[in-house]
Amino acid sequence: MRSIWKGAIGFGLVNIPVKLFSGVTSSNLDLDMLDERDHSNIKFKRVNEKTHKEVPFENIVKGYFLKDRYIILDDHDFEEVKPEKTKIIEIESFVDIREINAIYYETSYYTQPETQGKKAYALLLQALLKSKKAGVARFVLRNQEHLCVIHPLDGIIVITKVRFQEEIRSTKEVQMKEEITIKPKELQVGLALIKEYSGSFNIAAFKNDYSKELLKIIKSKAKGKRATVKKIKPQKAVSDDLYEQLLQSLNKRA
């Protein structure tokens, strides 16, 4: 792996020099868009919607539509709001990581200490493990300030970007308007079904089957073979009664 950022984690008055590495990679297949006629690559162009002519990159500006017109922004405007290019990920507080709702999580980065910071790094790692806490901090990456949590994983410190509160949409618009009555026996069977399906979370048990199957088809076609399409199995009709559906689910699992 190649580091994408170098700086330090600020732990009180202690600065821990670290490198950041991307902790995730896509499992989707990299498919190109091609012309059906000769399989040439499709290239995208920046085109003026009025003239339909291509616009040179140097003539492109950025604007924000406000009320009835665009407000054009220049380099100076972006410099005004650009965060200070600090190389310190300053921990502002420590929280119980269970308090952070999963909807806030974005991308994770692995950290690796520089030689001179190994002892302080090990100290912070052990302190996070023993306290069962995570650090909350901000850092600048690619000229943008990000909020993040600093937490242990498999013997290293991981920095996970999290979304700001204003980036999370309200649930009010999708909440049910009417009151739904659940019968005690329905809830009882629902809880029994959850218990029957309960177990430890094992991420290794979940694979990207779509990409794996698609790659099999690609390799098969490369050998001149025709892909076999799986037939959809018709679902058996079940009762419209919720209680009966739950009971059937429970019996099927047993």
PDB file of N, CA and C in Angstrom, residues 113-177:
ATOM      1  N   PRO A 113       2.749   4.180  12.437  1.00  0.00           N
ATOM      2  CA  PRO A 113       3.597   5.184  13.092  1.00  0.00           C
ATOM      3  C   PRO A 113       4.970   5.304  12.431  1.00  0.00           C
ATOM      4  N   GLU A 114       5.500   6.503  12.430  1.00  0.00           N
ATOM      5  CA  GLU A 114       6.891   6.699  12.028  1.00  0.00           C
ATOM      6  C   GLU A 114       7.775   6.160  13.154  1.00  0.00           C
ATOM      7  N   THR A 115       9.038   5.926  12.858  1.00  0.00           N
ATOM      8  CA  THR A 115       9.948   5.304  13.837  1.00  0.00           C
ATOM      9  C   THR A 115       9.965   6.034  15.172  1.00  0.00           C
ATOM     10  N   GLN A 116      10.029   7.377  15.115  1.00  0.00           N
ATOM     11  CA  GLN A 116      10.161   8.160  16.348  1.00  0.00           C
ATOM     12  C   GLN A 116       8.861   8.220  17.156  1.00  0.00           C
ATOM     13  N   GLY A 117       7.739   7.731  16.579  1.00  0.00           N
ATOM     14  CA  GLY A 117       6.463   7.833  17.290  1.00  0.00           C
ATOM     15  C   GLY A 117       5.883   6.493  17.719  1.00  0.00           C
ATOM     16  N   LYS A 118       6.656   5.418  17.598  1.00  0.00           N
ATOM     17  CA  LYS A 118       6.126   4.075  17.870  1.00  0.00           C
ATOM     18  C   LYS A 118       5.660   3.884  19.310  1.00  0.00           C
ATOM     19  N   LYS A 119       6.413   4.404  20.291  1.00  0.00           N
ATOM     20  CA  LYS A 119       6.046   4.208  21.684  1.00  0.00           C
ATOM     21  C   LYS A 119       4.763   4.965  22.017  1.00  0.00           C
ATOM     22  N   ALA A 120       4.679   6.215  21.576  1.00  0.00           N
ATOM     23  CA  ALA A 120       3.474   7.015  21.830  1.00  0.00           C
ATOM     24  C   ALA A 120       2.270   6.405  21.118  1.00  0.00           C
ATOM     25  N   TYR A 121       2.491   5.860  19.921  1.00  0.00           N
ATOM     26  CA  TYR A 121       1.434   5.199  19.148  1.00  0.00           C
ATOM     27  C   TYR A 121       0.915   3.991  19.920  1.00  0.00           C
ATOM     28  N   ALA A 122       1.839   3.179  20.433  1.00  0.00           N
ATOM     29  CA  ALA A 122       1.461   1.983  21.198  1.00  0.00           C
ATOM     30  C   ALA A 122       0.702   2.368  22.462  1.00  0.00           C
ATOM     31  N   LEU A 123       1.108   3.468  23.085  1.00  0.00           N
ATOM     32  CA  LEU A 123       0.434   3.942  24.294  1.00  0.00           C
ATOM     33  C   LEU A 123      -1.014   4.322  23.986  1.00  0.00           C
ATOM     34  N   LEU A 124      -1.209   5.118  22.920  1.00  0.00           N
ATOM     35  CA  LEU A 124      -2.561   5.540  22.550  1.00  0.00           C
ATOM     36  C   LEU A 124      -3.417   4.333  22.183  1.00  0.00           C
ATOM     37  N   LEU A 125      -2.842   3.390  21.450  1.00  0.00           N
ATOM     38  CA  LEU A 125      -3.572   2.182  21.048  1.00  0.00           C
ATOM     39  C   LEU A 125      -4.047   1.403  22.271  1.00  0.00           C
ATOM     40  N   GLN A 126      -3.138   1.181  23.240  1.00  0.00           N
ATOM     41  CA  GLN A 126      -3.503   0.438  24.444  1.00  0.00           C
ATOM     42  C   GLN A 126      -4.519   1.193  25.288  1.00  0.00           C
ATOM     43  N   ALA A 127      -4.374   2.526  25.326  1.00  0.00           N
ATOM     44  CA  ALA A 127      -5.308   3.347  26.111  1.00  0.00           C
ATOM     45  C   ALA A 127      -6.714   3.292  25.512  1.00  0.00           C
ATOM     46  N   LEU A 128      -6.802   3.294  24.175  1.00  0.00           N
ATOM     47  CA  LEU A 128      -8.104   3.204  23.508  1.00  0.00           C
ATOM     48  C   LEU A 128      -8.744   1.841  23.772  1.00  0.00           C
ATOM     49  N   LEU A 129      -7.930   0.793  23.724  1.00  0.00           N
ATOM     50  CA  LEU A 129      -8.434  -0.557  23.962  1.00  0.00           C
ATOM     51  C   LEU A 129      -8.932  -0.720  25.399  1.00  0.00           C
ATOM     52  N   LYS A 130      -8.136  -0.252  26.357  1.00  0.00           N
ATOM     53  CA  LYS A 130      -8.470  -0.425  27.766  1.00  0.00           C
ATOM     54  C   LYS A 130      -9.671   0.418  28.177  1.00  0.00           C
ATOM     55  N   SER A 131      -9.759   1.638  27.643  1.00  0.00           N
ATOM     56  CA  SER A 131     -10.857   2.540  28.001  1.00  0.00           C
ATOM     57  C   SER A 131     -12.127   2.254  27.212  1.00  0.00           C
ATOM     58  N   LYS A 132     -11.974   1.496  26.099  1.00  0.00           N
ATOM     59  CA  LYS A 132     -13.087   1.226  25.178  1.00  0.00           C
ATOM     60  C   LYS A 132     -13.689   2.524  24.655  1.00  0.00           C
ATOM     61  N   LYS A 133     -12.806   3.480  24.407  1.00  0.00           N
ATOM     62  CA  LYS A 133     -13.217   4.788  23.892  1.00  0.00           C
ATOM     63  C   LYS A 133     -12.663   5.004  22.488  1.00  0.00           C
ATOM     64  N   ALA A 134     -13.205   6.012  21.816  1.00  0.00           N
ATOM     65  CA  ALA A 134     -12.702   6.430  20.500  1.00  0.00           C
ATOM     66  C   ALA A 134     -12.486   7.936  20.541  1.00  0.00           C
ATOM     67  N   GLY A 135     -11.435   8.381  19.881  1.00  0.00           N
ATOM     68  CA  GLY A 135     -11.166   9.815  19.825  1.00  0.00           C
ATOM     69  C   GLY A 135     -11.962  10.477  18.717  1.00  0.00           C
ATOM     70  N   VAL A 136     -12.417  11.691  18.954  1.00  0.00           N
ATOM     71  CA  VAL A 136     -13.102  12.481  17.930  1.00  0.00           C
ATOM     72  C   VAL A 136     -12.180  13.627  17.546  1.00  0.00           C
ATOM     73  N   ALA A 137     -11.942  13.790  16.246  1.00  0.00           N
ATOM     74  CA  ALA A 137     -10.975  14.791  15.793  1.00  0.00           C
ATOM     75  C   ALA A 137     -11.374  15.341  14.426  1.00  0.00           C
ATOM     76  N   ARG A 138     -10.623  16.344  13.978  1.00  0.00           N
ATOM     77  CA  ARG A 138     -10.773  16.897  12.631  1.00  0.00           C
ATOM     78  C   ARG A 138      -9.409  16.823  11.959  1.00  0.00           C
ATOM     79  N   PHE A 139      -9.420  16.653  10.641  1.00  0.00           N
ATOM     80  CA  PHE A 139      -8.155  16.711   9.912  1.00  0.00           C
ATOM     81  C   PHE A 139      -8.430  17.182   8.489  1.00  0.00           C
ATOM     82  N   VAL A 140      -7.376  17.699   7.853  1.00  0.00           N
ATOM     83  CA  VAL A 140      -7.495  18.240   6.499  1.00  0.00           C
ATOM     84  C   VAL A 140      -6.914  17.243   5.511  1.00  0.00           C
ATOM     85  N   LEU A 141      -7.743  16.830   4.545  1.00  0.00           N
ATOM     86  CA  LEU A 141      -7.315  15.914   3.496  1.00  0.00           C
ATOM     87  C   LEU A 141      -7.818  16.459   2.170  1.00  0.00           C
ATOM     88  N   ARG A 142      -6.906  16.635   1.217  1.00  0.00           N
ATOM     89  CA  ARG A 142      -7.234  17.185  -0.106  1.00  0.00           C
ATOM     90  C   ARG A 142      -7.984  18.511   0.013  1.00  0.00           C
ATOM     91  N   ASN A 143      -7.440  19.401   0.841  1.00  0.00           N
ATOM     92  CA  ASN A 143      -7.948  20.766   1.001  1.00  0.00           C
ATOM     93  C   ASN A 143      -9.338  20.852   1.620  1.00  0.00           C
ATOM     94  N   GLN A 144      -9.810  19.768   2.220  1.00  0.00           N
ATOM     95  CA  GLN A 144     -11.094  19.797   2.901  1.00  0.00           C
ATOM     96  C   GLN A 144     -10.944  19.307   4.328  1.00  0.00           C
ATOM     97  N   GLU A 145     -11.701  19.942   5.215  1.00  0.00           N
ATOM     98  CA  GLU A 145     -11.655  19.517   6.609  1.00  0.00           C
ATOM     99  C   GLU A 145     -12.679  18.413   6.833  1.00  0.00           C
ATOM    100  N   HIS A 146     -12.254  17.374   7.538  1.00  0.00           N
ATOM    101  CA  HIS A 146     -13.121  16.231   7.789  1.00  0.00           C
ATOM    102  C   HIS A 146     -13.212  15.958   9.283  1.00  0.00           C
ATOM    103  N   LEU A 147     -14.366  15.465   9.683  1.00  0.00           N
ATOM    104  CA  LEU A 147     -14.557  14.992  11.049  1.00  0.00           C
ATOM    105  C   LEU A 147     -14.233  13.500  11.048  1.00  0.00           C
ATOM    106  N   CYS A 148     -13.639  13.010  12.113  1.00  0.00           N
ATOM    107  CA  CYS A 148     -13.270  11.590  12.133  1.00  0.00           C
ATOM    108  C   CYS A 148     -13.283  11.034  13.543  1.00  0.00           C
ATOM    109  N   VAL A 149     -13.316   9.708  13.618  1.00  0.00           N
ATOM    110  CA  VAL A 149     -13.150   9.027  14.900  1.00  0.00           C
ATOM    111  C   VAL A 149     -11.883   8.181  14.805  1.00  0.00           C
ATOM    112  N   ILE A 150     -11.165   8.110  15.898  1.00  0.00           N
ATOM    113  CA  ILE A 150      -9.901   7.376  15.974  1.00  0.00           C
ATOM    114  C   ILE A 150     -10.118   6.183  16.889  1.00  0.00           C
ATOM    115  N   HIS A 151     -10.000   4.985  16.333  1.00  0.00           N
ATOM    116  CA  HIS A 151     -10.353   3.793  17.106  1.00  0.00           C
ATOM    117  C   HIS A 151      -9.419   2.630  16.783  1.00  0.00           C
ATOM    118  N   PRO A 152      -9.301   1.650  17.676  1.00  0.00           N
ATOM    119  CA  PRO A 152      -8.397   0.513  17.448  1.00  0.00           C
ATOM    120  C   PRO A 152      -9.047  -0.574  16.605  1.00  0.00           C
ATOM    121  N   LEU A 153      -8.228  -1.289  15.827  1.00  0.00           N
ATOM    122  CA  LEU A 153      -8.704  -2.426  15.048  1.00  0.00           C
ATOM    123  C   LEU A 153      -7.523  -3.339  14.733  1.00  0.00           C
ATOM    124  N   ASP A 154      -7.598  -4.576  15.172  1.00  0.00           N
ATOM    125  CA  ASP A 154      -6.588  -5.580  14.847  1.00  0.00           C
ATOM    126  C   ASP A 154      -5.150  -5.100  15.092  1.00  0.00           C
ATOM    127  N   GLY A 155      -4.944  -4.442  16.211  1.00  0.00           N
ATOM    128  CA  GLY A 155      -3.586  -4.050  16.590  1.00  0.00           C
ATOM    129  C   GLY A 155      -3.063  -2.775  15.963  1.00  0.00           C
ATOM    130  N   ILE A 156      -3.925  -2.003  15.282  1.00  0.00           N
ATOM    131  CA  ILE A 156      -3.509  -0.704  14.742  1.00  0.00           C
ATOM    132  C   ILE A 156      -4.567   0.343  15.085  1.00  0.00           C
ATOM    133  N   ILE A 157      -4.225   1.600  14.850  1.00  0.00           N
ATOM    134  CA  ILE A 157      -5.180   2.693  15.033  1.00  0.00           C
ATOM    135  C   ILE A 157      -5.785   3.024  13.677  1.00  0.00           C
ATOM    136  N   VAL A 158      -7.106   3.076  13.642  1.00  0.00           N
ATOM    137  CA  VAL A 158      -7.831   3.385  12.408  1.00  0.00           C
ATOM    138  C   VAL A 158      -8.496   4.746  12.535  1.00  0.00           C
ATOM    139  N   ILE A 159      -8.433   5.510  11.455  1.00  0.00           N
ATOM    140  CA  ILE A 159      -9.110   6.807  11.402  1.00  0.00           C
ATOM    141  C   ILE A 159     -10.268   6.684  10.417  1.00  0.00           C
ATOM    142  N   THR A 160     -11.482   6.846  10.911  1.00  0.00           N
ATOM    143  CA  THR A 160     -12.673   6.712  10.072  1.00  0.00           C
ATOM    144  C   THR A 160     -13.363   8.059   9.936  1.00  0.00           C
ATOM    145  N   LYS A 161     -13.491   8.515   8.695  1.00  0.00           N
ATOM    146  CA  LYS A 161     -14.209   9.765   8.449  1.00  0.00           C
ATOM    147  C   LYS A 161     -15.671   9.581   8.797  1.00  0.00           C
ATOM    148  N   VAL A 162     -16.259  10.579   9.431  1.00  0.00           N
ATOM    149  CA  VAL A 162     -17.693  10.547   9.741  1.00  0.00           C
ATOM    150  C   VAL A 162     -18.352  11.813   9.198  1.00  0.00           C
ATOM    151  N   ARG A 163     -19.621  11.697   8.888  1.00  0.00           N
ATOM    152  CA  ARG A 163     -20.364  12.824   8.340  1.00  0.00           C
ATOM    153  C   ARG A 163     -20.727  13.812   9.434  1.00  0.00           C
ATOM    154  N   PHE A 164     -20.862  15.087   9.051  1.00  0.00           N
ATOM    155  CA  PHE A 164     -21.345  16.097   9.984  1.00  0.00           C
ATOM    156  C   PHE A 164     -22.859  15.942  10.135  1.00  0.00           C
ATOM    157  N   GLN A 165     -23.391  16.461  11.233  1.00  0.00           N
ATOM    158  CA  GLN A 165     -24.820  16.341  11.509  1.00  0.00           C
ATOM    159  C   GLN A 165     -25.682  16.891  10.369  1.00  0.00           C
ATOM    160  N   GLU A 166     -25.258  18.023   9.777  1.00  0.00           N
ATOM    161  CA  GLU A 166     -26.075  18.646   8.725  1.00  0.00           C
ATOM    162  C   GLU A 166     -26.117  17.833   7.433  1.00  0.00           C
ATOM    163  N   GLU A 167     -25.271  16.820   7.322  1.00  0.00           N
ATOM    164  CA  GLU A 167     -25.273  15.972   6.128  1.00  0.00           C
ATOM    165  C   GLU A 167     -26.269  14.813   6.234  1.00  0.00           C
ATOM    166  N   ILE A 168     -26.840  14.639   7.411  1.00  0.00           N
ATOM    167  CA  ILE A 168     -27.801  13.559   7.625  1.00  0.00           C
ATOM    168  C   ILE A 168     -29.217  14.110   7.492  1.00  0.00           C
ATOM    169  N   ARG A 169     -29.981  13.558   6.552  1.00  0.00           N
ATOM    170  CA  ARG A 169     -31.341  14.015   6.330  1.00  0.00           C
ATOM    171  C   ARG A 169     -32.264  13.597   7.481  1.00  0.00           C
ATOM    172  N   SER A 170     -33.285  14.412   7.700  1.00  0.00           N
ATOM    173  CA  SER A 170     -34.281  14.101   8.729  1.00  0.00           C
ATOM    174  C   SER A 170     -35.123  12.899   8.293  1.00  0.00           C
ATOM    175  N   THR A 171     -35.571  12.123   9.263  1.00  0.00           N
ATOM    176  CA  THR A 171     -36.410  10.958   8.960  1.00  0.00           C
ATOM    177  C   THR A 171     -37.903  11.310   8.958  1.00  0.00           C
ATOM    178  N   LYS A 172     -38.237  12.567   9.237  1.00  0.00           N
ATOM    179  CA  LYS A 172     -39.642  12.952   9.380  1.00  0.00           C
ATOM    180  C   LYS A 172     -40.471  12.651   8.141  1.00  0.00           C
ATOM    181  N   GLU A 173     -39.896  12.894   6.970  1.00  0.00           N
ATOM    182  CA  GLU A 173     -40.660  12.722   5.738  1.00  0.00           C
ATOM    183  C   GLU A 173     -40.999  11.267   5.441  1.00  0.00           C
ATOM    184  N   VAL A 174     -40.270  10.337   5.991  1.00  0.00           N
ATOM    185  CA  VAL A 174     -40.513   8.919   5.687  1.00  0.00           C
ATOM    186  C   VAL A 174     -41.110   8.147   6.866  1.00  0.00           C
ATOM    187  N   GLN A 175     -41.358   8.856   7.967  1.00  0.00           N
ATOM    188  CA  GLN A 175     -41.970   8.189   9.109  1.00  0.00           C
ATOM    189  C   GLN A 175     -43.443   7.888   8.828  1.00  0.00           C
ATOM    190  N   MET A 176     -43.941   6.786   9.392  1.00  0.00           N
ATOM    191  CA  MET A 176     -45.343   6.408   9.197  1.00  0.00           C
ATOM    192  C   MET A 176     -46.260   7.410   9.903  1.00  0.00           C
ATOM    193  N   LYS A 177     -47.277   7.836   9.172  1.00  0.00           N
ATOM    194  CA  LYS A 177     -48.189   8.851   9.722  1.00  0.00           C
ATOM    195  C   LYS A 177     -49.253   8.218  10.629  1.00  0.00           C
TER     196      LYS A 177
END
